[in-house]
Amino acid sequence: MKKKTIITVLLTIIALILVRKGVSFVYDKIEVMNAPTMQEIVEANPWTVPTDWFKTDTITLKGHIEGYDAEEFGFMSMECYYNDVFEKNNTVLVLDIADDGTFCKKFLASYPVRNSFIADESKVRFNSIPFFARPGETIDITVRKGTFGRYECIYNNGSSRDVERWLRTSRKLEGVMKPLWEFEGTFDEANKVADEVWQRAMAKLQKVSRSEDYTPMEVQLALADLQANFGMDYIGCIERIAGGLAKSEERDSVWYTEILDSAEWKKYLDYETYAPMRRIDYDNPLLFASSSFFFLQNRVQYAKPVREDWYKGILCEGGGMEVNFENYSKKLTNYLAALRKFMGADRENLTAQMCVYKEMTQEFDTWRNTGDLLDRLFPLYLDALKNPYIRQKAEQFRDRRLAQTELASPLPDVPEAELIRNLNAKYPGRFLVIDFWGMTCGPCRAAIQASKELRARIAKRDDVKLIFIAGERTAEGSGAYHNYVNEWLADEETVCLTNRDFDRLRELFQFNGIPHYETITPDGRRVREDLSIHGYDDFDSELQRLLEKLK
C-alpha cells in the first residue's frame, strides 16, 4: 500500500474516533467557507410548487411489515406526534399493527405532511416509518429487511415515492443545528454561532443532495425543513440565554423578577438581535410540510420583542387589558407591525398570516361572549389574511365554532372512551375534571403541587371529582410514579395507563402536550372547549360559569 494511502486511512480512522467524541474539524470550516447561499441552492434546483399545495383532505397510509411478530418486534402500534397549524389542539396519531403485519391509518390534513410513525420500545432494528404525503393521497408502504439485516421502507406510490431519497437519507442532515442546542454565552456570541450553523446547513444540504441524487423537489423540501429547524432552534437558544438573565422569587404570595444583566436583557428586547431569523423565507409554502413549522410559527408569534410591542399602549396599570374593540384593534395593528419588523418584511407573508390566524382562534371565544366584539373584530383580522386558503380556513373556523350550539357532546362509541364511561359510573351525578399529566412533565407536577390546598376543598364537593390520568411504560407504573402519587395525590382518583393507551386517549381528545384538562358531564358528555375547566388557577369561577350555563 502506498504511503499516501496509508496516511489517508489512518487520518480517516482518527477522524472517526474524534467525531464520536464530539470533536469538530478544520474541514468543517472549509465546508462553511464554500457554503452556497440559499438563493444559489434554489436557483440550481428549480421546482414549481403545485397550485393545489394547500388542500384539506384525508391522507391514508397503509402497508405491510414483512415477517412481523408482535412479541419479537416488541410493539403492536406506532405513534406520530402530529401538528396541524390550522388546528387549535395538536394530537397523537396511533397506527395499529395487525397480527399479519398490515396497517392502515387515515387522518385529515390541511397541507402536505412530512412526519414519522415511531415505535419507542422496538426490540428489532426497526422503529420508524417516515412518510411524505399530500392531502387526498393513499400511500402504500412495504417494510422489509434490506442490506445488513436493517429494515427499510419501500414506497410503492405517491409523494413518498417521489421523495424517497430524502426520506431515506434525511438523517444525514440531522444534528447540524446541534451547536444551537448546546450553546452557552451571550446573544452576540450566539449570533456568530448561528451564522456558522446556517452556512454549515447549506453546505451539508448541497453535499448530501448531490451524493444521494436528490431531485429538485427533494432539495427544496429539505431546504424548507432546514429553515424551519433553524428558526425553531435559534429562538430556543435565545430563550435559554434569557432564562439565565433573570431571577424570580415569590415573596408574600407575589412573584418578583430581578434582571441580572440589564445590558444583555436590553438585547433580548431588541429586534436586531434576532437578525439571523431573517434568513428564513417566511413566504415559502414548503415550510408548512416541515414537522417543525408548527414550532417555528409559535416561537415567532411569541418572540420577546413581538410580545413587548403587541400590548404597547393598551395595558392597564395592573397589567391586564380591558376587553373592548379599541384595544383589540390596536393590538392587531401593533402585532402586524411587530411581525414585519421581526421578519424584516414589508407585508404580511404566509408565516405572519398564520400568526394572525392563531391569535384569532385563541381570542375567538372571548369575542363571541362579549357583546358585538366578534362581529366587529373578525372582519379586521380576516382582512389581514391575504392568502385565500388561510382566509378560507378562518371563515370555516368561525362557522364551525358558531355552529356549536350544544354545550357538551357525546363521547364517540370507541374502546378508548370506555375508561371515561367507567369513571362516570364510579362517580354518579358528578362532573369529572380529568387532568392528563406525566412524571416527566415539570409544568404538570408544578400545577399538582401548587393546587394541594384547593384540591382539598374540591374533595368536599359532591358535584365534581378530579381524575388524574398518566402514561407510564407499564400499567403498573414505575417506583418514581408511585412515590409521587403517594406524596401528592394520595387522596385523589389516579389512573395509570401504558403509554400506548395514554396515546389513544390523546388521539381521542385531540391533544399532544400536557398538562391537558377535560371536563365530562355526569351523563358522560364532553364539555366544549370554551366552557371546560382549564386547570386550577381559576377552578372555582370556571366551574361556577359551567354550572350556570348548564342550568
Coordinates of C-alpha atoms in Angstrom, one line a residue:
M1 CA 0.0 0.0 0.0
K2 CA 1.3 3.4 -0.9
K3 CA 2.5 5.7 1.9
K4 CA -0.1 8.4 0.9
T5 CA -2.9 5.9 1.1
I6 CA -1.8 4.6 4.5
I7 CA -1.7 8.1 5.9
T8 CA -5.2 8.8 4.5
V9 CA -6.6 5.6 6.0
L10 CA -5.0 6.4 9.4
L11 CA -6.3 10.0 9.3
T12 CA -9.8 8.7 8.5
I13 CA -9.7 6.3 11.4
I14 CA -8.6 9.1 13.8
A15 CA -11.3 11.4 12.4
L16 CA -14.0 8.8 13.0
I17 CA -12.8 8.3 16.6
L18 CA -12.8 12.0 17.3
V19 CA -16.2 12.6 15.7
R20 CA -17.6 10.1 18.2
K21 CA -16.1 12.1 21.0
G22 CA -17.7 15.3 19.6
V23 CA -14.6 17.0 18.3
S24 CA -15.2 19.5 15.4
F25 CA -12.8 19.6 12.5
V26 CA -11.0 22.1 10.3
Y27 CA -12.7 20.6 7.3
D28 CA -16.0 21.9 8.8
K29 CA -14.5 25.4 8.5
I30 CA -13.6 24.7 4.9
E31 CA -17.1 23.4 4.2
V32 CA -18.6 26.6 5.7
M33 CA -16.3 28.8 3.6
N34 CA -17.6 27.1 0.5
A35 CA -21.2 27.1 1.5
P36 CA -23.7 28.1 -1.1
T37 CA -26.3 30.7 -0.4
M38 CA -29.9 29.7 -0.1
Q39 CA -30.7 31.6 -3.3
E40 CA -28.0 29.7 -5.1
I41 CA -29.5 26.4 -4.0
V42 CA -33.0 27.4 -5.1
E43 CA -31.8 28.6 -8.5
A44 CA -29.7 25.4 -9.0
N45 CA -32.8 23.3 -8.2
P46 CA -35.8 24.9 -9.9
W47 CA -39.1 23.3 -9.0
T48 CA -42.6 24.8 -9.1
V49 CA -44.9 24.3 -6.1
P50 CA -48.2 22.7 -7.2
T51 CA -51.1 25.1 -7.3
D52 CA -53.1 22.7 -5.1
W53 CA -50.4 22.6 -2.4
F54 CA -52.9 23.8 0.2
K55 CA -55.8 21.5 0.3
T56 CA -57.9 19.8 3.1
D57 CA -58.5 16.1 2.6
T58 CA -57.7 12.7 4.1
I59 CA -54.3 11.1 4.0
T60 CA -54.2 7.3 4.1
L61 CA -51.1 5.4 5.0
K62 CA -51.3 1.6 4.5
G63 CA -48.9 -1.2 4.0
H64 CA -47.3 -4.3 5.4
I65 CA -44.3 -5.2 7.7
E66 CA -42.8 -8.4 6.3
G67 CA -42.0 -11.0 8.9
Y68 CA -43.8 -9.1 11.6
D69 CA -44.2 -10.8 15.0
A70 CA -45.5 -8.7 17.9
E71 CA -43.5 -10.4 20.6
E72 CA -40.3 -10.4 18.6
F73 CA -40.7 -6.8 17.5
G74 CA -41.8 -5.6 20.9
F75 CA -44.7 -3.3 19.7
M76 CA -48.2 -3.6 18.3
S77 CA -48.6 0.1 17.4
M78 CA -46.6 3.1 16.4
E79 CA -47.2 6.8 17.2
C80 CA -46.9 10.0 15.2
Y81 CA -46.9 13.4 17.0
Y82 CA -48.9 15.4 14.5
N83 CA -49.2 19.2 14.5
D84 CA -51.6 20.9 12.1
V85 CA -51.1 24.7 12.4
F86 CA -54.7 25.3 11.5
E87 CA -56.0 23.3 14.4
K88 CA -56.0 24.8 17.9
N89 CA -55.0 21.5 19.5
N90 CA -52.4 19.0 18.2
T91 CA -52.6 15.3 18.7
V92 CA -51.0 11.9 18.6
L93 CA -51.9 9.5 15.8
V94 CA -51.8 5.8 16.7
L95 CA -51.0 3.3 14.0
D96 CA -52.2 -0.2 14.9
I97 CA -50.2 -3.2 13.5
A98 CA -52.3 -6.2 12.8
D99 CA -51.1 -9.8 13.6
D100 CA -50.1 -10.3 10.0
G101 CA -48.1 -7.0 9.9
T102 CA -50.6 -5.0 7.9
F103 CA -51.5 -1.5 8.9
C104 CA -53.8 1.4 7.8
K105 CA -54.2 4.9 9.2
K106 CA -56.4 7.7 7.9
F107 CA -56.2 11.3 9.2
L108 CA -57.3 14.7 8.0
A109 CA -54.6 17.1 6.8
S110 CA -54.7 20.8 5.7
Y111 CA -51.5 20.6 3.6
P112 CA -48.7 18.2 2.7
V113 CA -47.2 16.3 5.7
R114 CA -43.6 15.1 6.3
N115 CA -43.5 13.1 9.6
S116 CA -42.8 9.6 11.0
F117 CA -44.6 6.9 12.9
I118 CA -42.3 5.8 15.8
A119 CA -42.2 2.6 17.9
D120 CA -40.3 3.7 21.1
E121 CA -40.0 0.2 22.5
S122 CA -38.8 -1.7 19.4
K123 CA -36.7 -4.8 20.0
V124 CA -35.5 -5.1 16.4
R125 CA -33.5 -2.8 14.1
F126 CA -36.6 -1.0 13.0
N127 CA -38.6 1.7 14.8
S128 CA -39.8 4.3 12.4
I129 CA -41.8 4.8 9.2
P130 CA -41.1 8.2 7.7
F131 CA -43.5 9.4 5.1
F132 CA -44.4 12.4 3.0
A133 CA -48.0 12.7 1.7
R134 CA -50.3 15.3 0.2
P135 CA -54.0 15.6 1.2
G136 CA -56.1 13.2 -0.8
E137 CA -53.3 10.6 -1.2
T138 CA -53.1 6.9 -0.3
I139 CA -49.5 5.9 0.3
D140 CA -48.7 2.2 0.2
I141 CA -45.5 1.2 2.1
T142 CA -43.7 -2.1 2.4
V143 CA -41.3 -2.6 5.3
R144 CA -38.8 -5.3 4.7
K145 CA -35.2 -6.4 5.7
G146 CA -32.6 -4.9 3.4
T147 CA -28.8 -4.6 3.5
F148 CA -27.1 -5.9 6.6
G149 CA -30.4 -7.0 8.1
R150 CA -31.7 -3.5 8.5
Y151 CA -35.4 -2.9 7.8
E152 CA -36.2 -0.3 5.1
C153 CA -39.3 1.3 3.8
I154 CA -40.3 0.7 0.2
Y155 CA -42.7 3.4 -1.0
N156 CA -44.8 1.9 -3.7
N157 CA -46.6 5.0 -4.9
G158 CA -47.4 8.7 -4.4
S159 CA -45.5 11.6 -2.9
S160 CA -43.5 9.4 -0.6
R161 CA -42.1 7.6 -3.6
D162 CA -41.3 10.9 -5.3
V163 CA -39.1 11.9 -2.3
E164 CA -37.9 8.5 -1.2
R165 CA -34.2 9.6 -1.4
W166 CA -34.9 12.4 1.0
L167 CA -36.9 10.2 3.4
R168 CA -34.2 7.6 3.4
T169 CA -31.3 9.9 3.9
S170 CA -32.7 12.9 5.8
R171 CA -30.9 11.8 8.9
K172 CA -27.7 12.8 7.3
L173 CA -28.9 16.4 7.7
E174 CA -29.9 16.0 11.3
G175 CA -27.5 17.3 14.0
V176 CA -26.4 20.3 12.0
M177 CA -28.3 22.5 14.5
K178 CA -26.6 20.9 17.5
P179 CA -24.4 23.9 18.3
L180 CA -27.5 26.0 18.9
W181 CA -29.0 23.3 21.2
E182 CA -25.8 23.3 23.4
F183 CA -24.8 26.9 23.2
E184 CA -24.0 28.9 26.4
G185 CA -22.9 32.5 26.2
T186 CA -24.0 36.0 25.2
F187 CA -26.5 37.0 22.4
D188 CA -23.7 38.3 20.2
E189 CA -21.8 35.1 20.5
A190 CA -25.0 33.1 19.8
N191 CA -25.4 35.0 16.6
K192 CA -21.9 34.2 15.5
V193 CA -22.7 30.5 16.1
A194 CA -26.0 30.9 14.3
D195 CA -24.2 32.3 11.2
E196 CA -21.8 29.4 11.1
V197 CA -24.6 26.8 11.7
W198 CA -26.6 28.3 8.8
Q199 CA -23.7 28.1 6.4
R200 CA -22.9 24.6 7.5
A201 CA -26.5 23.6 7.0
M202 CA -26.4 25.0 3.4
A203 CA -23.1 23.2 2.7
K204 CA -24.4 20.0 4.2
L205 CA -27.5 20.1 2.1
Q206 CA -25.6 20.6 -1.0
K207 CA -23.2 17.8 -0.2
V208 CA -26.0 15.3 0.8
S209 CA -28.3 16.2 -2.1
R210 CA -25.5 15.6 -4.6
S211 CA -24.3 12.4 -3.1
E212 CA -27.8 11.0 -2.8
D213 CA -29.0 12.4 -6.1
Y214 CA -31.9 14.4 -4.7
T215 CA -34.4 15.7 -7.2
P216 CA -35.1 19.5 -7.3
M217 CA -38.3 18.8 -5.3
E218 CA -36.4 16.9 -2.6
V219 CA -33.7 19.7 -2.4
Q220 CA -36.3 22.4 -1.9
L221 CA -38.3 20.4 0.7
A222 CA -35.1 19.6 2.6
L223 CA -34.1 23.3 2.4
A224 CA -37.5 24.4 3.8
D225 CA -37.2 21.8 6.6
L226 CA -33.7 23.2 7.5
Q227 CA -35.1 26.7 7.6
A228 CA -37.9 25.6 10.0
N229 CA -35.5 23.8 12.2
F230 CA -33.0 26.7 12.2
G231 CA -35.7 29.2 13.3
M232 CA -37.1 26.9 15.9
D233 CA -33.7 26.1 17.4
Y234 CA -32.3 29.6 17.2
I235 CA -35.2 31.1 19.2
G236 CA -34.9 28.2 21.6
C237 CA -31.2 29.2 22.1
I238 CA -32.2 32.8 22.6
E239 CA -34.8 31.9 25.2
R240 CA -32.4 29.7 27.0
I241 CA -29.9 32.5 27.3
A242 CA -32.6 34.9 28.5
G243 CA -33.6 32.4 31.2
G244 CA -30.2 32.9 32.8
L245 CA -30.6 36.7 32.8
A246 CA -33.5 36.9 35.3
K247 CA -34.1 35.6 38.7
S248 CA -37.7 35.2 40.0
E249 CA -38.8 34.5 43.5
E250 CA -42.0 34.5 45.5
R251 CA -42.4 36.9 48.5
D252 CA -45.7 37.1 50.4
S253 CA -47.5 35.3 47.6
V254 CA -46.2 37.8 45.0
W255 CA -43.7 36.9 42.3
Y256 CA -40.8 39.3 41.8
T257 CA -38.3 39.3 39.0
E258 CA -34.7 40.7 39.1
I259 CA -32.8 41.3 35.9
L260 CA -29.2 40.2 36.5
D261 CA -27.7 41.8 33.4
S262 CA -29.6 44.8 32.1
A263 CA -27.3 45.3 29.0
E264 CA -27.9 41.7 27.8
W265 CA -31.6 41.9 28.7
K266 CA -31.9 45.1 26.5
K267 CA -30.6 43.0 23.6
Y268 CA -33.2 40.3 24.4
L269 CA -35.8 43.0 23.6
D270 CA -34.1 44.3 20.5
Y271 CA -35.3 43.2 17.1
E272 CA -31.8 43.4 15.7
T273 CA -30.6 40.7 18.0
Y274 CA -32.9 38.3 16.0
A275 CA -31.3 39.2 12.7
P276 CA -30.4 35.6 11.9
M277 CA -34.1 34.8 11.7
R278 CA -34.3 37.0 8.6
R279 CA -32.5 34.3 6.6
I280 CA -35.8 32.3 6.6
D281 CA -38.1 32.6 3.6
Y282 CA -41.3 33.1 5.6
D283 CA -43.4 33.2 2.5
N284 CA -42.4 29.8 1.3
P285 CA -45.4 27.4 1.3
L286 CA -43.0 24.4 1.6
L287 CA -42.3 25.4 5.2
F288 CA -45.7 24.0 6.1
A289 CA -44.6 20.5 5.2
S290 CA -41.9 20.5 7.8
S291 CA -42.9 18.9 11.1
S292 CA -41.0 21.8 12.8
F293 CA -43.1 24.6 11.2
F294 CA -45.7 24.5 14.0
F295 CA -42.9 25.3 16.5
L296 CA -41.3 27.9 14.2
Q297 CA -44.6 29.7 13.9
N298 CA -45.3 29.5 17.6
R299 CA -41.9 30.9 18.5
V300 CA -42.2 33.7 16.1
Q301 CA -45.6 34.5 17.4
Y302 CA -44.3 34.8 21.0
A303 CA -40.8 36.1 20.4
K304 CA -40.0 38.6 23.1
P305 CA -39.8 41.8 21.1
V306 CA -43.0 40.9 19.3
R307 CA -44.7 40.2 22.7
E308 CA -43.5 43.5 24.1
D309 CA -44.9 45.6 21.2
W310 CA -48.0 43.5 21.0
Y311 CA -49.6 45.2 24.0
K312 CA -47.9 48.6 23.7
G313 CA -50.3 51.3 24.8
I314 CA -53.2 49.1 25.7
L315 CA -52.4 47.5 29.1
C316 CA -54.0 48.7 32.3
E317 CA -51.9 49.7 35.3
G318 CA -52.2 46.3 36.8
G319 CA -51.0 44.6 33.7
G320 CA -54.3 43.4 32.2
M321 CA -56.1 44.5 29.1
E322 CA -59.6 45.9 29.1
V323 CA -61.8 43.9 26.7
N324 CA -63.1 46.3 24.1
F325 CA -63.0 46.9 20.3
E326 CA -60.5 49.8 20.6
N327 CA -57.9 47.7 22.5
Y328 CA -58.2 44.7 20.2
S329 CA -57.9 46.7 17.0
K330 CA -54.9 48.5 18.4
K331 CA -53.4 45.1 19.5
L332 CA -53.8 43.8 15.9
T333 CA -52.1 46.9 14.5
N334 CA -49.3 46.5 16.9
Y335 CA -49.0 42.8 16.1
L336 CA -48.7 43.2 12.4
A337 CA -46.1 46.0 12.7
A338 CA -44.1 43.8 15.2
L339 CA -44.2 40.8 12.9
R340 CA -43.0 42.8 9.9
K341 CA -40.2 44.3 12.0
F342 CA -39.2 40.9 13.4
M343 CA -39.1 39.2 10.0
G344 CA -37.6 42.1 8.1
A345 CA -40.7 42.1 5.8
D346 CA -42.8 44.9 4.2
R347 CA -46.0 42.9 4.2
E348 CA -47.8 40.0 5.8
N349 CA -46.1 36.9 4.5
L350 CA -47.6 33.3 4.9
T351 CA -46.0 32.8 8.4
A352 CA -47.2 36.2 9.6
Q353 CA -50.7 35.4 8.4
M354 CA -50.6 32.1 10.3
C355 CA -49.6 34.0 13.5
V356 CA -52.7 36.3 13.0
Y357 CA -54.8 33.2 12.3
K358 CA -53.7 31.6 15.6
E359 CA -54.3 34.8 17.5
M360 CA -57.8 34.9 16.1
T361 CA -58.6 31.3 17.1
Q362 CA -57.3 31.9 20.6
E363 CA -59.4 35.1 21.1
F364 CA -62.5 33.9 19.3
D365 CA -64.4 32.7 22.4
T366 CA -63.7 36.0 24.2
W367 CA -65.1 37.9 21.3
R368 CA -68.1 35.7 21.0
N369 CA -69.0 36.0 24.6
T370 CA -68.5 39.8 24.8
G371 CA -71.3 41.9 23.2
D372 CA -70.8 42.6 19.5
L373 CA -67.0 42.2 19.5
L374 CA -67.0 39.2 17.2
D375 CA -69.0 41.0 14.5
R376 CA -66.7 44.0 14.7
L377 CA -63.3 42.3 15.1
F378 CA -63.5 39.3 12.9
P379 CA -63.5 41.4 9.6
L380 CA -60.4 43.2 10.8
Y381 CA -58.5 40.0 11.3
L382 CA -59.8 38.5 8.1
D383 CA -58.6 41.5 6.2
A384 CA -55.0 40.7 7.3
L385 CA -55.3 37.2 5.8
K386 CA -54.5 37.8 2.2
N387 CA -53.8 34.2 1.3
P388 CA -57.1 32.7 0.0
Y389 CA -56.6 29.4 1.7
I390 CA -55.7 30.9 5.2
R391 CA -58.7 33.2 4.8
Q392 CA -61.0 30.3 3.9
K393 CA -59.7 28.4 6.9
A394 CA -60.5 31.3 9.2
E395 CA -64.1 31.6 7.8
Q396 CA -64.5 27.8 8.3
F397 CA -63.2 28.1 11.9
R398 CA -65.8 30.8 12.6
D399 CA -68.7 28.9 11.1
R400 CA -67.7 25.7 12.9
R401 CA -67.5 27.4 16.3
L402 CA -70.7 29.3 15.8
A403 CA -72.5 26.1 14.8
Q404 CA -71.6 24.6 18.3
T405 CA -74.9 25.3 20.0
E406 CA -74.6 22.4 22.3
L407 CA -72.6 22.9 25.5
A408 CA -71.4 19.3 25.5
S409 CA -71.2 16.5 23.0
P410 CA -71.4 12.7 23.4
L411 CA -68.2 10.7 23.5
P412 CA -67.7 8.5 20.4
D413 CA -68.6 4.9 20.6
V414 CA -64.9 3.7 20.6
P415 CA -63.0 1.4 23.0
E416 CA -60.8 4.4 24.2
A417 CA -63.9 6.1 25.7
E418 CA -64.8 3.1 27.8
L419 CA -62.5 4.2 30.6
I420 CA -64.3 7.6 30.8
R421 CA -67.7 5.9 30.9
N422 CA -66.5 3.6 33.7
L423 CA -65.3 6.6 35.7
N424 CA -68.8 8.3 35.2
A425 CA -70.4 5.1 36.6
K426 CA -68.0 5.1 39.5
Y427 CA -68.9 8.7 40.4
P428 CA -72.6 9.1 39.5
G429 CA -74.0 12.6 39.4
R430 CA -70.6 14.3 39.3
F431 CA -68.7 16.3 36.8
L432 CA -65.3 14.7 36.0
V433 CA -62.4 17.1 35.6
I434 CA -59.6 15.0 34.1
D435 CA -56.0 16.0 34.5
F436 CA -53.8 14.3 31.9
W437 CA -50.3 14.5 33.3
G438 CA -46.9 12.7 33.4
M439 CA -43.9 12.2 35.5
T440 CA -41.5 13.8 33.0
C441 CA -43.7 16.9 32.7
G442 CA -42.5 19.7 35.0
P443 CA -45.5 22.0 34.5
C444 CA -47.8 19.1 35.3
R445 CA -46.1 18.4 38.7
A446 CA -45.9 22.2 39.4
A447 CA -49.7 22.6 38.9
I448 CA -50.5 19.5 41.0
Q449 CA -48.2 20.6 43.9
A450 CA -49.5 24.2 43.8
S451 CA -53.1 23.2 43.9
K452 CA -52.9 20.9 47.0
E453 CA -55.0 23.2 49.3
L454 CA -57.5 23.9 46.6
R455 CA -57.9 20.2 45.8
A456 CA -58.6 19.5 49.4
R457 CA -61.6 21.9 49.2
I458 CA -62.8 20.4 46.0
A459 CA -62.7 17.0 47.5
K460 CA -65.5 18.1 49.9
R461 CA -67.9 18.8 47.0
D462 CA -70.3 16.2 45.9
D463 CA -70.9 17.6 42.4
V464 CA -67.3 17.3 40.9
K465 CA -64.5 14.7 41.0
L466 CA -60.9 15.2 40.0
I467 CA -59.3 12.4 38.0
F468 CA -55.6 12.1 37.3
I469 CA -54.5 10.0 34.3
A470 CA -50.8 9.4 33.5
G471 CA -49.0 7.3 31.0
E472 CA -46.1 5.0 32.0
R473 CA -44.1 2.2 30.4
T474 CA -46.4 -0.3 32.1
A475 CA -49.8 0.0 33.6
E476 CA -48.4 -0.9 37.0
G477 CA -46.3 2.3 36.9
S478 CA -42.7 3.0 38.0
G479 CA -41.5 3.3 41.5
A480 CA -41.0 7.0 41.0
Y481 CA -44.6 7.3 39.8
H482 CA -45.9 5.6 42.9
N483 CA -43.7 7.6 45.2
Y484 CA -45.0 10.8 43.7
V485 CA -48.7 9.7 43.8
N486 CA -48.3 8.8 47.5
E487 CA -46.8 12.2 48.3
W488 CA -49.0 14.5 46.2
L489 CA -52.1 12.5 45.0
A490 CA -52.7 10.1 47.8
D491 CA -56.4 11.2 48.3
E492 CA -57.2 11.5 44.6
E493 CA -58.5 9.2 41.9
T494 CA -55.4 8.2 39.9
V495 CA -55.3 6.1 36.8
C496 CA -52.0 4.7 35.3
L497 CA -52.0 3.6 31.7
T498 CA -49.5 2.2 29.4
N499 CA -48.0 4.9 27.1
R500 CA -49.8 3.2 24.2
D501 CA -53.2 3.5 25.9
F502 CA -52.4 7.1 27.0
D503 CA -51.7 8.0 23.4
R504 CA -55.0 6.5 22.4
L505 CA -56.7 9.0 24.8
R506 CA -54.6 11.8 23.3
E507 CA -55.9 10.9 19.9
L508 CA -59.5 10.6 21.2
F509 CA -59.4 14.1 22.8
Q510 CA -57.1 15.5 20.2
F511 CA -54.2 16.8 22.3
N512 CA -50.5 16.3 22.4
G513 CA -48.9 18.5 25.1
I514 CA -49.6 18.0 28.8
P515 CA -50.9 19.1 31.2
H516 CA -54.2 18.8 29.5
Y517 CA -57.7 19.1 31.1
E518 CA -61.0 17.7 30.0
T519 CA -64.4 18.2 31.7
I520 CA -67.0 15.4 31.4
T521 CA -70.7 15.9 32.4
P522 CA -72.4 13.5 34.8
D523 CA -74.2 11.9 31.8
G524 CA -70.9 11.2 30.0
R525 CA -70.6 14.1 27.5
R526 CA -67.5 16.1 26.8
V527 CA -67.9 19.8 27.6
R528 CA -66.9 22.1 24.7
E529 CA -63.6 23.8 24.9
D530 CA -64.6 27.3 25.8
L531 CA -66.6 26.1 28.8
S532 CA -64.3 23.4 30.0
I533 CA -62.2 23.8 33.1
H534 CA -58.5 24.5 32.2
G535 CA -56.6 23.8 35.4
Y536 CA -56.7 25.0 38.9
D537 CA -55.9 28.8 38.9
D538 CA -59.5 29.8 38.2
F539 CA -61.1 26.5 39.1
D540 CA -64.0 27.8 41.2
S541 CA -65.0 30.6 38.8
E542 CA -64.8 28.3 35.7
L543 CA -66.8 25.6 37.4
Q544 CA -69.4 28.1 38.5
R545 CA -69.7 29.5 35.0
L546 CA -70.2 26.0 33.6
L547 CA -72.9 25.2 36.1
E548 CA -74.7 28.4 35.3
K549 CA -74.5 27.7 31.6
L550 CA -75.9 24.2 32.0
K551 CA -78.9 25.3 34.2

